[in-house]
């Protein structure tokens, strides 16, 4: 049995608000905050740079976090790079891959700007991109993907879970198709890690980027980038921490992951992320997935029953419910929910303008559920939205 009320004790802010903006960022549990405080109070030093006790302890904790995170995603520590977020991870690939004029990238209209703009920008270097449309429930047809591949296609860049719909793509199947065509695969896992099992060896993808501050329950300013074959890339950012030797005219890079982690990283954040992943593992990722999907399914069902509400997205969304109140602007709805019922939801384009326009709307309200949300909170949301009828009729 999943005891959501026990879990909630680790998130003090939940006494104040109905927090349903988990797709943007989640709350961080007390044990994770305490882990970060412990770093500051007991052993703060720099990472990988020093022989003294504090520097060594810091480095050990940082590397422990890498092992925990790598094992959680079924990756190896050497392939697991810490970044500041998903966006940085994806940009690192876009800026480090040896593109050639005429190369081709396939991506989708579902993508968050973070998995679209880095590829669009490569057009200036002569790289072409093709953007595949999903259906109106946020699903990508693998057949359309394969049809878009050409002899020049080097990369498929696709999100595992849409931040607008909560739709889940069969990234393992897509990776197989891409690899059959000698195409590398980058998965945007910002909304999958921590919300559903993610086994990178099983998926087989080449790159996977995620954030620490979403489903993984870590702090903002942390992220993870998986790179299956680090030698394919040329580090885009070099400096302290990335090299084993430097002469007057050249340098020798460290192997992965150090060559990709230039400069002093977010040490407390990364150490906290290791603790956060342990926290998620202890609760159990399958339980979390089931709990979040139950809440979103129920919320979508109840909201759809309201005449003045339009709900988008698939029935089996991974915890995300996009909707609109007919006749009201999405931001106004979010503001009213906040000011009258202390409900926090996101509104607008969700950093995904193309897919929101594809729905022919000027934004949506997005309620997104996490492991600590309750059925009572879901009912509070539905009741509050139902009361908005008075404003539209
Ligand atoms: C699917 C998806 N990709 C990328 C991002 C960017 O994440 P971050 O801002 O942590 O880099 C988000 C953020 O919401 C997202 O939902």
PDB file of N, CA, C and O in Angstrom, residues 300-352:
ATOM      1  N   UNK A 300      -8.683  14.141 -15.115  1.00  0.00           N
ATOM      2  CA  UNK A 300      -9.081  14.362 -16.507  1.00  0.00           C
ATOM      3  C   UNK A 300     -10.529  13.929 -16.714  1.00  0.00           C
ATOM      4  O   UNK A 300     -11.308  14.613 -17.382  1.00  0.00           O
ATOM      5  N   UNK A 301     -10.897  12.808 -16.094  1.00  0.00           N
ATOM      6  CA  UNK A 301     -12.259  12.287 -16.254  1.00  0.00           C
ATOM      7  C   UNK A 301     -13.270  13.285 -15.661  1.00  0.00           C
ATOM      8  O   UNK A 301     -14.240  13.666 -16.311  1.00  0.00           O
ATOM      9  N   UNK A 302     -12.966  13.733 -14.446  1.00  0.00           N
ATOM     10  CA  UNK A 302     -13.929  14.623 -13.773  1.00  0.00           C
ATOM     11  C   UNK A 302     -13.994  15.988 -14.451  1.00  0.00           C
ATOM     12  O   UNK A 302     -15.066  16.577 -14.573  1.00  0.00           O
ATOM     13  N   UNK A 303     -12.855  16.493 -14.890  1.00  0.00           N
ATOM     14  CA  UNK A 303     -12.862  17.798 -15.562  1.00  0.00           C
ATOM     15  C   UNK A 303     -13.593  17.703 -16.903  1.00  0.00           C
ATOM     16  O   UNK A 303     -14.302  18.627 -17.304  1.00  0.00           O
ATOM     17  N   UNK A 304     -13.452  16.566 -17.589  1.00  0.00           N
ATOM     18  CA  UNK A 304     -14.129  16.409 -18.893  1.00  0.00           C
ATOM     19  C   UNK A 304     -15.642  16.417 -18.738  1.00  0.00           C
ATOM     20  O   UNK A 304     -16.365  16.708 -19.688  1.00  0.00           O
ATOM     21  N   UNK A 305     -16.100  16.035 -17.545  1.00  0.00           N
ATOM     22  CA  UNK A 305     -17.557  16.008 -17.335  1.00  0.00           C
ATOM     23  C   UNK A 305     -18.142  17.413 -17.195  1.00  0.00           C
ATOM     24  O   UNK A 305     -19.349  17.605 -17.239  1.00  0.00           O
ATOM     25  N   UNK A 306     -17.271  18.401 -17.015  1.00  0.00           N
ATOM     26  CA  UNK A 306     -17.756  19.780 -16.866  1.00  0.00           C
ATOM     27  C   UNK A 306     -17.944  20.390 -18.257  1.00  0.00           C
ATOM     28  O   UNK A 306     -16.995  20.403 -19.054  1.00  0.00           O
ATOM     29  N   UNK A 307     -19.143  20.873 -18.505  1.00  0.00           N
ATOM     30  CA  UNK A 307     -19.461  21.404 -19.836  1.00  0.00           C
ATOM     31  C   UNK A 307     -18.575  22.571 -20.256  1.00  0.00           C
ATOM     32  O   UNK A 307     -18.269  22.747 -21.430  1.00  0.00           O
ATOM     33  N   UNK A 308     -18.187  23.376 -19.289  1.00  0.00           N
ATOM     34  CA  UNK A 308     -17.434  24.592 -19.621  1.00  0.00           C
ATOM     35  C   UNK A 308     -15.918  24.347 -19.683  1.00  0.00           C
ATOM     36  O   UNK A 308     -15.142  25.292 -19.772  1.00  0.00           O
ATOM     37  N   UNK A 309     -15.520  23.063 -19.632  1.00  0.00           N
ATOM     38  CA  UNK A 309     -14.084  22.758 -19.616  1.00  0.00           C
ATOM     39  C   UNK A 309     -13.725  21.862 -20.800  1.00  0.00           C
ATOM     40  O   UNK A 309     -14.472  20.944 -21.140  1.00  0.00           O
ATOM     41  N   UNK A 310     -12.599  22.150 -21.397  1.00  0.00           N
ATOM     42  CA  UNK A 310     -12.079  21.269 -22.446  1.00  0.00           C
ATOM     43  C   UNK A 310     -10.767  20.666 -21.965  1.00  0.00           C
ATOM     44  O   UNK A 310      -9.869  21.392 -21.527  1.00  0.00           O
ATOM     45  N   UNK A 311     -10.663  19.347 -22.025  1.00  0.00           N
ATOM     46  CA  UNK A 311      -9.449  18.660 -21.565  1.00  0.00           C
ATOM     47  C   UNK A 311      -8.705  18.103 -22.777  1.00  0.00           C
ATOM     48  O   UNK A 311      -9.325  17.573 -23.696  1.00  0.00           O
ATOM     49  N   UNK A 312      -7.392  18.247 -22.774  1.00  0.00           N
ATOM     50  CA  UNK A 312      -6.581  17.723 -23.885  1.00  0.00           C
ATOM     51  C   UNK A 312      -5.751  16.550 -23.349  1.00  0.00           C
ATOM     52  O   UNK A 312      -5.666  16.345 -22.153  1.00  0.00           O
ATOM     53  N   UNK A 313      -5.095  15.861 -24.230  1.00  0.00           N
ATOM     54  CA  UNK A 313      -4.169  14.821 -23.767  1.00  0.00           C
ATOM     55  C   UNK A 313      -4.797  13.460 -23.690  1.00  0.00           C
ATOM     56  O   UNK A 313      -6.021  13.307 -23.736  1.00  0.00           O
ATOM     57  N   UNK A 314      -3.957  12.419 -23.572  1.00  0.00           N
ATOM     58  CA  UNK A 314      -4.449  11.042 -23.592  1.00  0.00           C
ATOM     59  C   UNK A 314      -4.984  10.605 -22.231  1.00  0.00           C
ATOM     60  O   UNK A 314      -4.658  11.215 -21.211  1.00  0.00           O
ATOM     61  N   UNK A 315      -5.768   9.535 -22.236  1.00  0.00           N
ATOM     62  CA  UNK A 315      -6.330   9.015 -20.987  1.00  0.00           C
ATOM     63  C   UNK A 315      -5.233   8.513 -20.047  1.00  0.00           C
ATOM     64  O   UNK A 315      -5.319   8.656 -18.842  1.00  0.00           O
ATOM     65  N   UNK A 316      -4.200   7.908 -20.647  1.00  0.00           N
ATOM     66  CA  UNK A 316      -3.132   7.321 -19.824  1.00  0.00           C
ATOM     67  C   UNK A 316      -1.946   8.279 -19.670  1.00  0.00           C
ATOM     68  O   UNK A 316      -0.796   7.878 -19.752  1.00  0.00           O
ATOM     69  N   UNK A 317      -2.267   9.548 -19.439  1.00  0.00           N
ATOM     70  CA  UNK A 317      -1.213  10.552 -19.257  1.00  0.00           C
ATOM     71  C   UNK A 317      -0.384  10.229 -18.012  1.00  0.00           C
ATOM     72  O   UNK A 317      -0.895   9.708 -17.023  1.00  0.00           O
ATOM     73  N   UNK A 318       0.890  10.576 -18.076  1.00  0.00           N
ATOM     74  CA  UNK A 318       1.775  10.333 -16.927  1.00  0.00           C
ATOM     75  C   UNK A 318       1.689  11.522 -15.960  1.00  0.00           C
ATOM     76  O   UNK A 318       2.641  12.278 -15.773  1.00  0.00           O
ATOM     77  N   UNK A 319       0.514  11.693 -15.366  1.00  0.00           N
ATOM     78  CA  UNK A 319       0.366  12.675 -14.283  1.00  0.00           C
ATOM     79  C   UNK A 319       0.067  14.104 -14.709  1.00  0.00           C
ATOM     80  O   UNK A 319       0.053  15.001 -13.869  1.00  0.00           O
ATOM     81  N   UNK A 320      -0.168  14.316 -16.021  1.00  0.00           N
ATOM     82  CA  UNK A 320      -0.331  15.700 -16.498  1.00  0.00           C
ATOM     83  C   UNK A 320      -1.717  15.885 -17.117  1.00  0.00           C
ATOM     84  O   UNK A 320      -2.131  15.081 -17.952  1.00  0.00           O
ATOM     85  N   UNK A 321      -2.417  16.960 -16.697  1.00  0.00           N
ATOM     86  CA  UNK A 321      -3.755  17.221 -17.228  1.00  0.00           C
ATOM     87  C   UNK A 321      -3.832  18.648 -17.778  1.00  0.00           C
ATOM     88  O   UNK A 321      -3.945  19.608 -17.021  1.00  0.00           O
ATOM     89  N   UNK A 322      -3.772  18.781 -19.100  1.00  0.00           N
ATOM     90  CA  UNK A 322      -3.925  20.115 -19.691  1.00  0.00           C
ATOM     91  C   UNK A 322      -5.404  20.384 -19.982  1.00  0.00           C
ATOM     92  O   UNK A 322      -6.104  19.522 -20.484  1.00  0.00           O
ATOM     93  N   UNK A 323      -5.858  21.592 -19.664  1.00  0.00           N
ATOM     94  CA  UNK A 323      -7.272  21.902 -19.942  1.00  0.00           C
ATOM     95  C   UNK A 323      -7.450  23.407 -20.126  1.00  0.00           C
ATOM     96  O   UNK A 323      -6.534  24.193 -19.839  1.00  0.00           O
ATOM     97  N   UNK A 324      -8.632  23.776 -20.591  1.00  0.00           N
ATOM     98  CA  UNK A 324      -9.017  25.181 -20.654  1.00  0.00           C
ATOM     99  C   UNK A 324     -10.445  25.327 -20.168  1.00  0.00           C
ATOM    100  O   UNK A 324     -11.252  24.397 -20.305  1.00  0.00           O
ATOM    101  N   UNK A 325     -10.721  26.478 -19.577  1.00  0.00           N
ATOM    102  CA  UNK A 325     -12.107  26.831 -19.251  1.00  0.00           C
ATOM    103  C   UNK A 325     -12.579  27.705 -20.409  1.00  0.00           C
ATOM    104  O   UNK A 325     -11.976  28.755 -20.675  1.00  0.00           O
ATOM    105  N   UNK A 326     -13.615  27.217 -21.114  1.00  0.00           N
ATOM    106  CA  UNK A 326     -14.055  27.915 -22.339  1.00  0.00           C
ATOM    107  C   UNK A 326     -14.416  29.366 -22.019  1.00  0.00           C
ATOM    108  O   UNK A 326     -15.169  29.634 -21.081  1.00  0.00           O
ATOM    109  N   UNK A 327     -13.827  30.272 -22.782  1.00  0.00           N
ATOM    110  CA  UNK A 327     -14.154  31.688 -22.589  1.00  0.00           C
ATOM    111  C   UNK A 327     -13.236  32.392 -21.601  1.00  0.00           C
ATOM    112  O   UNK A 327     -13.318  33.605 -21.424  1.00  0.00           O
ATOM    113  N   UNK A 328     -12.374  31.648 -20.923  1.00  0.00           N
ATOM    114  CA  UNK A 328     -11.440  32.291 -19.985  1.00  0.00           C
ATOM    115  C   UNK A 328     -10.004  32.073 -20.448  1.00  0.00           C
ATOM    116  O   UNK A 328      -9.653  30.999 -20.952  1.00  0.00           O
ATOM    117  N   UNK A 329      -9.199  33.085 -20.224  1.00  0.00           N
ATOM    118  CA  UNK A 329      -7.772  32.981 -20.536  1.00  0.00           C
ATOM    119  C   UNK A 329      -7.090  32.050 -19.514  1.00  0.00           C
ATOM    120  O   UNK A 329      -7.417  32.086 -18.327  1.00  0.00           O
ATOM    121  N   UNK A 330      -6.159  31.229 -19.996  1.00  0.00           N
ATOM    122  CA  UNK A 330      -5.515  30.234 -19.110  1.00  0.00           C
ATOM    123  C   UNK A 330      -4.832  30.908 -17.905  1.00  0.00           C
ATOM    124  O   UNK A 330      -4.890  30.393 -16.778  1.00  0.00           O
ATOM    125  N   UNK A 331      -4.188  32.046 -18.146  1.00  0.00           N
ATOM    126  CA  UNK A 331      -3.507  32.722 -17.027  1.00  0.00           C
ATOM    127  C   UNK A 331      -4.520  33.225 -15.992  1.00  0.00           C
ATOM    128  O   UNK A 331      -4.255  33.178 -14.787  1.00  0.00           O
ATOM    129  N   UNK A 332      -5.669  33.704 -16.470  1.00  0.00           N
ATOM    130  CA  UNK A 332      -6.696  34.180 -15.527  1.00  0.00           C
ATOM    131  C   UNK A 332      -7.183  33.017 -14.664  1.00  0.00           C
ATOM    132  O   UNK A 332      -7.364  33.152 -13.457  1.00  0.00           O
ATOM    133  N   UNK A 333      -7.366  31.864 -15.307  1.00  0.00           N
ATOM    134  CA  UNK A 333      -7.820  30.683 -14.550  1.00  0.00           C
ATOM    135  C   UNK A 333      -6.788  30.347 -13.470  1.00  0.00           C
ATOM    136  O   UNK A 333      -7.125  30.136 -12.296  1.00  0.00           O
ATOM    137  N   UNK A 334      -5.510  30.328 -13.853  1.00  0.00           N
ATOM    138  CA  UNK A 334      -4.456  29.967 -12.886  1.00  0.00           C
ATOM    139  C   UNK A 334      -4.425  30.966 -11.734  1.00  0.00           C
ATOM    140  O   UNK A 334      -4.264  30.587 -10.563  1.00  0.00           O
ATOM    141  N   UNK A 335      -4.589  32.240 -12.070  1.00  0.00           N
ATOM    142  CA  UNK A 335      -4.558  33.272 -11.017  1.00  0.00           C
ATOM    143  C   UNK A 335      -5.736  33.127 -10.057  1.00  0.00           C
ATOM    144  O   UNK A 335      -5.574  33.221  -8.834  1.00  0.00           O
ATOM    145  N   UNK A 336      -6.907  32.866 -10.631  1.00  0.00           N
ATOM    146  CA  UNK A 336      -8.099  32.720  -9.780  1.00  0.00           C
ATOM    147  C   UNK A 336      -7.933  31.499  -8.864  1.00  0.00           C
ATOM    148  O   UNK A 336      -8.221  31.550  -7.665  1.00  0.00           O
ATOM    149  N   UNK A 337      -7.430  30.393  -9.436  1.00  0.00           N
ATOM    150  CA  UNK A 337      -7.261  29.173  -8.627  1.00  0.00           C
ATOM    151  C   UNK A 337      -6.287  29.433  -7.473  1.00  0.00           C
ATOM    152  O   UNK A 337      -6.478  28.976  -6.345  1.00  0.00           O
ATOM    153  N   UNK A 338      -5.259  30.197  -7.768  1.00  0.00           N
ATOM    154  CA  UNK A 338      -4.263  30.502  -6.736  1.00  0.00           C
ATOM    155  C   UNK A 338      -4.869  31.418  -5.669  1.00  0.00           C
ATOM    156  O   UNK A 338      -4.795  31.144  -4.470  1.00  0.00           O
ATOM    157  N   UNK A 339      -5.513  32.494  -6.138  1.00  0.00           N
ATOM    158  CA  UNK A 339      -5.952  33.512  -5.175  1.00  0.00           C
ATOM    159  C   UNK A 339      -7.172  33.097  -4.365  1.00  0.00           C
ATOM    160  O   UNK A 339      -7.352  33.542  -3.235  1.00  0.00           O
ATOM    161  N   UNK A 340      -7.987  32.211  -4.928  1.00  0.00           N
ATOM    162  CA  UNK A 340      -9.183  31.821  -4.174  1.00  0.00           C
ATOM    163  C   UNK A 340      -9.012  30.498  -3.432  1.00  0.00           C
ATOM    164  O   UNK A 340      -9.619  30.286  -2.390  1.00  0.00           O
ATOM    165  N   UNK A 341      -8.182  29.600  -3.950  1.00  0.00           N
ATOM    166  CA  UNK A 341      -8.093  28.250  -3.336  1.00  0.00           C
ATOM    167  C   UNK A 341      -6.664  27.801  -3.060  1.00  0.00           C
ATOM    168  O   UNK A 341      -6.433  26.624  -2.769  1.00  0.00           O
ATOM    169  N   UNK A 342      -5.692  28.668  -3.218  1.00  0.00           N
ATOM    170  CA  UNK A 342      -4.268  28.301  -3.017  1.00  0.00           C
ATOM    171  C   UNK A 342      -3.847  27.102  -3.861  1.00  0.00           C
ATOM    172  O   UNK A 342      -3.064  26.247  -3.423  1.00  0.00           O
ATOM    173  N   UNK A 343      -4.398  27.043  -5.067  1.00  0.00           N
ATOM    174  CA  UNK A 343      -4.010  25.948  -5.967  1.00  0.00           C
ATOM    175  C   UNK A 343      -2.957  26.480  -6.938  1.00  0.00           C
ATOM    176  O   UNK A 343      -3.178  27.482  -7.608  1.00  0.00           O
ATOM    177  N   UNK A 344      -1.811  25.810  -7.002  1.00  0.00           N
ATOM    178  CA  UNK A 344      -0.740  26.235  -7.919  1.00  0.00           C
ATOM    179  C   UNK A 344      -0.765  25.355  -9.159  1.00  0.00           C
ATOM    180  O   UNK A 344      -0.477  24.151  -9.084  1.00  0.00           O
ATOM    181  N   UNK A 345      -1.149  25.947 -10.291  1.00  0.00           N
ATOM    182  CA  UNK A 345      -1.057  25.235 -11.571  1.00  0.00           C
ATOM    183  C   UNK A 345      -0.310  26.127 -12.545  1.00  0.00           C
ATOM    184  O   UNK A 345      -0.232  27.335 -12.349  1.00  0.00           O
ATOM    185  N   UNK A 346       0.209  25.550 -13.609  1.00  0.00           N
ATOM    186  CA  UNK A 346       0.894  26.362 -14.617  1.00  0.00           C
ATOM    187  C   UNK A 346      -0.104  26.744 -15.706  1.00  0.00           C
ATOM    188  O   UNK A 346      -1.048  25.999 -15.979  1.00  0.00           O
ATOM    189  N   UNK A 347       0.145  27.868 -16.349  1.00  0.00           N
ATOM    190  CA  UNK A 347      -0.717  28.288 -17.453  1.00  0.00           C
ATOM    191  C   UNK A 347       0.147  28.849 -18.566  1.00  0.00           C
ATOM    192  O   UNK A 347       1.263  29.302 -18.324  1.00  0.00           O
ATOM    193  N   UNK A 348      -0.378  28.808 -19.793  1.00  0.00           N
ATOM    194  CA  UNK A 348       0.343  29.404 -20.923  1.00  0.00           C
ATOM    195  C   UNK A 348       0.828  28.357 -21.896  1.00  0.00           C
ATOM    196  O   UNK A 348       0.163  27.343 -22.135  1.00  0.00           O
ATOM    197  N   UNK A 349       2.016  28.605 -22.426  1.00  0.00           N
ATOM    198  CA  UNK A 349       2.549  27.744 -23.491  1.00  0.00           C
ATOM    199  C   UNK A 349       3.467  26.634 -22.960  1.00  0.00           C
ATOM    200  O   UNK A 349       3.897  25.778 -23.710  1.00  0.00           O
ATOM    201  N   UNK A 350       3.843  26.689 -21.713  1.00  0.00           N
ATOM    202  CA  UNK A 350       4.680  25.649 -21.100  1.00  0.00           C
ATOM    203  C   UNK A 350       6.005  25.447 -21.839  1.00  0.00           C
ATOM    204  O   UNK A 350       6.485  24.303 -21.981  1.00  0.00           O
ATOM    205  N   UNK A 351       6.586  26.544 -22.323  1.00  0.00           N
ATOM    206  CA  UNK A 351       7.849  26.477 -23.084  1.00  0.00           C
ATOM    207  C   UNK A 351       7.733  25.507 -24.253  1.00  0.00           C
ATOM    208  O   UNK A 351       8.682  24.783 -24.587  1.00  0.00           O
ATOM    209  N   UNK A 352       6.552  25.445 -24.838  1.00  0.00           N
ATOM    210  CA  UNK A 352       6.330  24.560 -25.984  1.00  0.00           C
ATOM    211  C   UNK A 352       5.309  25.243 -26.884  1.00  0.00           C
ATOM    212  O   UNK A 352       4.183  24.757 -27.052  1.00  0.00           O
TER     213      UNK A 352
END
